[in-house]
Amino acid sequence: MSTFRNFKMVDYVVYGRGSFNQLEDILAPHRKDDLPMIFLVDHFFEGKELANRIPVRGADKIIFADVTYEPKTTQVDALADALKDEFGMVSGVIGIGGGSTMDLAKAVSLMMNNPGSSADYQGWDLVKRPGVYKAGIPTLSGTGAEVSRTTVLTGPTRKLGMNSDFTPFNQIVLDPELTANAPVNQRFYTGMDCYIHCIESLTGTYLNEFSKSYGEKALDLCRYIFLEKDTWDDECDDKLMMASYAGGMSIAYSQVGVAHAVSYGLSYLLGTKHGIGNCIVMNHIEEYYPEGVAEFKRMVEKNGIEIPQGICKNVSEDQFDTMINVSLGMKPLWENALGKDWEKIMTREKLRELYGKL
Amino acid sequence: MSTFRNFKMVDYVVYGRGSFNQLEDILAPHRKDDLPMIFLVDHFFEGKELANRIPVRGADKIIFADVTYEPKTTQVDALADALKDEFGMVSGVIGIGGGSTMDLAKAVSLMMNNPGSSADYQGWDLVKRPGVYKAGIPTLSGTGAEVSRTTVLTGPTRKLGMNSDFTPFNQIVLDPELTANAPVNQRFYTGMDCYIHCIESLTGTYLNEFSKSYGEKALDLCRYIFLEKDTWDDECDDKLMMASYAGGMSIAYSQVGVAHAVSYGLSYLLGTKHGIGNCIVMNHIEEYYPEGVAEFKRMVEKNGIEIPQGICKNVSEDQFDTMINVSLGMKPLWENALGKDWEKIMTREKLRELYGKL
């Protein structure tokens, strides 16, 4: 008997321009005694207007999180330990930022109620207890981290999420106004994370109609935004936020593929961020996704973006080996992309050659 | 400040052909001591194979519910009272059937934990306490009742749902195999409920990008199923189940329109079921939805369905008045369809004329 994943949804969703203004009312019923709400905010917003609009009450605290690099288990543990030291316990953790901030907020919430290190929970269904109340407020659209049941973390031995039914947010606030001032390149790379993931999942061998319908919708929205529209406007922000949400939901019964598997090696070794890493790889894998890569290149051109080249030029053979090991470790991604016999297709030599081109 | 609804999602979703076989495992963690699970099953399945596949354990009980007419508050109260008399309390209520069965299961679950009559809770956010665990397993696709935050009930004075954050299911099991043997006409009418609701919401004045993206996907799926496909097959069942889900989700920030408002009058007076009632009305409202009605008629023709005519031929003027009153009472539907000045457009005379044609 095949079994289908029983997918845990986010509890509450609010979508709308200006819905961020409802945050105080949304949080009110979740405040416990005098315990603070912790706002974990992308450091990009330090000194910006958005930071002043956060409804800070009582002992609440804003923590600007450095997301220059993607979240590490050590960073999660340090944040949770500092909160326990300062407050004993908190009412909730509210993440405001891009995918890294979303993942950080989910992980810190879980570590407020689970013992040990977040590294102990990297894997599937290892988390034993619900975290504190957690809400996600994306300011960049594309990763789908706002609806996922994971939180990707770089640990001492691997880059892997805390995948569990306790991981999804209790609340997400989808306010497209918050994405309006994102830097153009960053916005493009993050949007392409959604596009690439649709191409990988829709052409993959793991897929059912639930994920297909979400993936197709996300893909339609990406095509409209990045190919049909000539200037970026509110409609683009509105639609890209829904593309991100739909792309994230489509992960329920699908899997990513070659771009993600190769990009994980880059990010492990070089710290390349997820969105740009996927773009760097997508630029060179027409062999696996001929139509998707051609369309991706049209999007890059139309939006006037330059994808970095030659990022592996100073990488040693030992380091190539490390990247290859990390990448080939992502077995479900390869199997989704290339089928059961993927190891015969994607040999170490072939992957070495691909990394050499990046 | 405009406020956006904070939409409560279903907690868990499983989608897949054969996922009904996982029901025992899904329910196991929700069984409380020796309290039974109650399976509320559309009477259509009495003596059919599906009834034998229900994982009945201990004191569990299967109740075949007569859904010849849409659920009434009296029926809900009688079911909940009988369960309290027999068992004191139950572990959960599992609805297996079409939209009426879904609504009945949600309402009975709520009434196990809330005092008085379900009629006391017809309205918005009147329910004070969560119900018992509840799961929905649709065997017909189209109404979207599996994901809605309401449960439409005919009460002593009105047809109105128990709309609340406690109303959505804790679990839905979306197994398209269960819809394979639905009667062709019933399947069409229920599918058209989804299609009509997309036309009404996408052309309405209430809409945002969240609901638009879901509504567009549901519409695309309906067009594929009812216009492009030449024979009904598994793919149709798979896709119509997702169309129903997406159509239901799209209700978060949208509203239905003329067909639903007029159809409510029919069902109040004549007991006409929701799906067929919408089709009877849709057949005559090209003035409001010219493209939608033309496409609807192509779907009717292509699928070889005969929409009933002349159902109001024996209706008295007093009865027309009753239907008109019920219909004009659905203010948000009319405002969504025709704008703020809807009362100048849809006069009693005009509505009398429309009912006369049905």
CSV table of N, CA and C in Angstrom, one decimal, chain A residues 43-122:
chain,number,residue,atom,x,y,z
A,43,HIS,N,17.8,42.0,9.2
A,43,HIS,CA,18.6,43.2,9.5
A,43,HIS,C,18.5,44.3,8.4
A,44,PHE,N,18.1,43.9,7.2
A,44,PHE,CA,17.8,44.8,6.1
A,44,PHE,C,16.9,46.0,6.6
A,45,PHE,N,16.0,45.7,7.6
A,45,PHE,CA,15.0,46.6,8.0
A,45,PHE,C,15.4,47.5,9.2
A,46,GLU,N,16.7,47.3,9.6
A,46,GLU,CA,17.1,48.1,10.8
A,46,GLU,C,17.1,49.6,10.3
A,47,GLY,N,16.4,50.4,11.1
A,47,GLY,CA,16.3,51.8,10.8
A,47,GLY,C,15.3,52.2,9.7
A,48,LYS,N,14.7,51.2,9.2
A,48,LYS,CA,13.7,51.5,8.1
A,48,LYS,C,12.3,51.6,8.7
A,49,GLU,N,11.4,52.1,7.9
A,49,GLU,CA,10.0,52.5,8.4
A,49,GLU,C,9.3,51.2,9.0
A,50,LEU,N,9.5,50.1,8.3
A,50,LEU,CA,8.7,48.9,8.7
A,50,LEU,C,9.0,48.6,10.2
A,51,ALA,N,10.2,48.8,10.6
A,51,ALA,CA,10.6,48.4,12.0
A,51,ALA,C,9.8,49.3,13.0
A,52,ASN,N,9.4,50.5,12.6
A,52,ASN,CA,8.6,51.4,13.5
A,52,ASN,C,7.2,51.0,13.5
A,53,ARG,N,6.7,50.2,12.5
A,53,ARG,CA,5.3,49.8,12.5
A,53,ARG,C,5.0,48.5,13.2
A,54,ILE,N,6.1,47.9,13.8
A,54,ILE,CA,5.9,46.7,14.5
A,54,ILE,C,5.2,47.0,15.9
A,55,PRO,N,4.1,46.3,16.2
A,55,PRO,CA,3.3,46.6,17.4
A,55,PRO,C,4.0,46.1,18.7
A,56,VAL,N,5.1,46.8,19.1
A,56,VAL,CA,5.8,46.4,20.3
A,56,VAL,C,5.1,46.8,21.6
A,57,ARG,N,4.8,45.8,22.4
A,57,ARG,CA,4.0,46.0,23.7
A,57,ARG,C,4.8,45.4,24.8
A,58,GLY,N,4.7,46.0,26.0
A,58,GLY,CA,5.3,45.5,27.2
A,58,GLY,C,6.8,45.1,27.0
A,59,ALA,N,7.1,43.8,27.4
A,59,ALA,CA,8.5,43.4,27.3
A,59,ALA,C,8.9,42.9,25.9
A,60,ASP,N,8.0,43.1,24.9
A,60,ASP,CA,8.3,42.6,23.5
A,60,ASP,C,9.7,43.1,23.1
A,61,LYS,N,10.3,42.3,22.2
A,61,LYS,CA,11.6,42.6,21.8
A,61,LYS,C,11.8,42.5,20.3
A,62,ILE,N,12.4,43.4,19.7
A,62,ILE,CA,12.8,43.3,18.2
A,62,ILE,C,14.2,42.8,18.2
A,63,ILE,N,14.5,41.7,17.5
A,63,ILE,CA,15.9,41.3,17.3
A,63,ILE,C,16.1,41.3,15.8
A,64,PHE,N,17.1,42.1,15.4
A,64,PHE,CA,17.5,42.2,13.9
A,64,PHE,C,18.4,41.0,13.7
A,65,ALA,N,18.0,40.1,12.8
A,65,ALA,CA,18.8,38.9,12.6
A,65,ALA,C,19.7,39.1,11.3
A,66,ASP,N,20.9,38.8,11.5
A,66,ASP,CA,21.9,38.8,10.3
A,66,ASP,C,21.6,37.6,9.5
A,67,VAL,N,21.1,37.9,8.3
A,67,VAL,CA,20.8,36.8,7.4
A,67,VAL,C,21.7,36.9,6.1
A,68,THR,N,22.9,37.5,6.3
A,68,THR,CA,23.8,37.5,5.2
A,68,THR,C,24.1,36.1,4.7
A,69,TYR,N,24.2,35.2,5.7
A,69,TYR,CA,24.3,33.8,5.3
A,69,TYR,C,23.1,33.1,5.8
A,70,GLU,N,22.8,31.9,5.2
A,70,GLU,CA,21.6,31.2,5.6
A,70,GLU,C,21.7,30.7,7.0
A,71,PRO,N,20.6,30.4,7.6
A,71,PRO,CA,20.6,30.1,9.1
A,71,PRO,C,21.4,28.9,9.4
A,72,LYS,N,22.1,29.0,10.5
A,72,LYS,CA,22.9,27.8,11.0
A,72,LYS,C,22.2,27.3,12.3
A,73,THR,N,22.5,26.0,12.6
A,73,THR,CA,22.0,25.5,13.8
A,73,THR,C,22.6,26.3,15.0
A,74,THR,N,23.8,26.7,14.9
A,74,THR,CA,24.5,27.4,16.0
A,74,THR,C,23.8,28.7,16.3
A,75,GLN,N,23.3,29.4,15.2
A,75,GLN,CA,22.6,30.7,15.3
A,75,GLN,C,21.3,30.5,16.0
A,76,VAL,N,20.6,29.4,15.6
A,76,VAL,CA,19.3,29.1,16.2
A,76,VAL,C,19.4,28.9,17.7
A,77,ASP,N,20.4,28.0,18.0
A,77,ASP,CA,20.6,27.7,19.4
A,77,ASP,C,20.9,28.9,20.2
A,78,ALA,N,21.8,29.8,19.7
A,78,ALA,CA,22.2,31.0,20.4
A,78,ALA,C,21.0,31.9,20.7
A,79,LEU,N,20.2,32.0,19.6
A,79,LEU,CA,19.0,32.9,19.8
A,79,LEU,C,18.0,32.3,20.8
A,80,ALA,N,17.8,31.0,20.8
A,80,ALA,CA,16.8,30.4,21.7
A,80,ALA,C,17.4,30.5,23.1
A,81,ASP,N,18.7,30.2,23.3
A,81,ASP,CA,19.3,30.2,24.6
A,81,ASP,C,19.3,31.6,25.2
A,82,ALA,N,19.5,32.6,24.4
A,82,ALA,CA,19.5,34.0,24.9
A,82,ALA,C,18.1,34.4,25.3
A,83,LEU,N,17.1,34.0,24.6
A,83,LEU,CA,15.7,34.3,25.0
A,83,LEU,C,15.3,33.6,26.3
A,84,LYS,N,15.8,32.3,26.4
A,84,LYS,CA,15.5,31.6,27.7
A,84,LYS,C,16.2,32.3,28.8
A,85,ASP,N,17.5,32.7,28.6
A,85,ASP,CA,18.2,33.4,29.7
A,85,ASP,C,17.5,34.7,30.1
A,86,GLU,N,17.1,35.5,29.1
A,86,GLU,CA,16.5,36.8,29.4
A,86,GLU,C,15.1,36.7,29.9
A,87,PHE,N,14.3,35.9,29.3
A,87,PHE,CA,12.8,35.9,29.6
A,87,PHE,C,12.3,34.6,30.3
A,88,GLY,N,13.1,33.5,30.3
A,88,GLY,CA,12.5,32.3,30.8
A,88,GLY,C,11.7,31.6,29.6
A,89,MET,N,10.6,32.3,29.3
A,89,MET,CA,9.8,31.8,28.2
A,89,MET,C,9.2,33.0,27.5
A,90,VAL,N,8.7,32.8,26.2
A,90,VAL,CA,8.2,33.9,25.5
A,90,VAL,C,6.8,33.5,25.0
A,91,SER,N,6.0,34.5,24.6
A,91,SER,CA,4.6,34.3,24.1
A,91,SER,C,4.7,33.7,22.7
A,92,GLY,N,5.6,34.3,21.9
A,92,GLY,CA,5.7,33.8,20.5
A,92,GLY,C,6.9,34.4,19.8
A,93,VAL,N,7.2,33.9,18.6
A,93,VAL,CA,8.2,34.3,17.8
A,93,VAL,C,7.6,34.7,16.4
A,94,ILE,N,7.9,36.0,16.0
A,94,ILE,CA,7.3,36.5,14.8
A,94,ILE,C,8.4,36.8,13.8
A,95,GLY,N,8.5,36.1,12.7
A,95,GLY,CA,9.6,36.3,11.7
A,95,GLY,C,9.1,37.3,10.7
A,96,ILE,N,9.9,38.3,10.4
A,96,ILE,CA,9.6,39.3,9.4
A,96,ILE,C,10.8,39.4,8.5
A,97,GLY,N,10.7,38.9,7.2
A,97,GLY,CA,11.8,39.0,6.3
A,97,GLY,C,11.6,38.0,5.2
A,98,GLY,N,12.8,37.5,4.6
A,98,GLY,CA,12.7,36.6,3.5
A,98,GLY,C,12.8,35.1,4.0
A,99,GLY,N,13.1,34.2,3.2
A,99,GLY,CA,13.1,32.8,3.5
A,99,GLY,C,14.0,32.4,4.7
A,100,SER,N,15.1,33.1,4.8
A,100,SER,CA,16.0,32.8,5.9
A,100,SER,C,15.4,33.2,7.2
A,101,THR,N,14.8,34.3,7.2
A,101,THR,CA,14.2,34.8,8.4
A,101,THR,C,13.0,33.9,8.8
A,102,MET,N,12.2,33.5,7.8
A,102,MET,CA,11.1,32.6,8.1
A,102,MET,C,11.6,31.3,8.8
A,103,ASP,N,12.7,30.8,8.2
A,103,ASP,CA,13.2,29.5,8.7
A,103,ASP,C,13.8,29.7,10.1
A,104,LEU,N,14.5,30.8,10.3
A,104,LEU,CA,15.0,31.1,11.6
A,104,LEU,C,13.9,31.2,12.7
A,105,ALA,N,12.8,31.9,12.3
A,105,ALA,CA,11.7,32.1,13.3
A,105,ALA,C,11.1,30.7,13.6
A,106,LYS,N,10.9,29.9,12.6
A,106,LYS,CA,10.3,28.6,12.9
A,106,LYS,C,11.2,27.8,13.8
A,107,ALA,N,12.5,27.8,13.5
A,107,ALA,CA,13.4,27.0,14.3
A,107,ALA,C,13.6,27.5,15.7
A,108,VAL,N,13.6,28.8,15.9
A,108,VAL,CA,13.7,29.3,17.3
A,108,VAL,C,12.5,29.0,18.1
A,109,SER,N,11.3,29.2,17.4
A,109,SER,CA,10.1,28.8,18.1
A,109,SER,C,10.1,27.3,18.6
A,110,LEU,N,10.6,26.4,17.8
A,110,LEU,CA,10.6,25.0,18.2
A,110,LEU,C,11.6,24.8,19.3
A,111,MET,N,12.8,25.5,19.2
A,111,MET,CA,13.8,25.3,20.2
A,111,MET,C,13.5,25.9,21.6
A,112,MET,N,12.4,26.7,21.7
A,112,MET,CA,12.0,27.2,23.0
A,112,MET,C,11.4,26.1,23.8
A,113,ASN,N,10.9,25.1,23.1
A,113,ASN,CA,10.1,24.0,23.8
A,113,ASN,C,10.8,22.6,23.7
A,114,ASN,N,11.9,22.5,23.0
A,114,ASN,CA,12.5,21.2,22.8
A,114,ASN,C,14.0,21.3,23.3
A,115,PRO,N,14.4,20.3,24.0
A,115,PRO,CA,15.7,20.3,24.6
A,115,PRO,C,16.9,20.1,23.6
A,116,GLY,N,18.1,20.4,24.0
A,116,GLY,CA,19.3,20.1,23.2
A,116,GLY,C,19.5,21.1,22.1
A,117,SER,N,20.1,20.7,21.1
A,117,SER,CA,20.5,21.6,19.9
A,117,SER,C,19.6,21.4,18.8
A,118,SER,N,19.3,22.4,18.0
A,118,SER,CA,18.5,22.2,16.8
A,118,SER,C,19.1,21.2,15.8
A,119,ALA,N,20.5,21.0,15.9
A,119,ALA,CA,21.1,20.0,15.1
A,119,ALA,C,20.6,18.6,15.4
A,120,ASP,N,20.1,18.4,16.6
A,120,ASP,CA,19.6,17.1,16.9
A,120,ASP,C,18.3,16.8,16.2
A,121,TYR,N,17.7,17.8,15.6
A,121,TYR,CA,16.3,17.6,15.0
A,121,TYR,C,16.4,17.8,13.5
A,122,GLN,N,17.6,17.9,12.9
A,122,GLN,CA,17.7,18.0,11.5
A,122,GLN,C,17.3,16.6,10.9
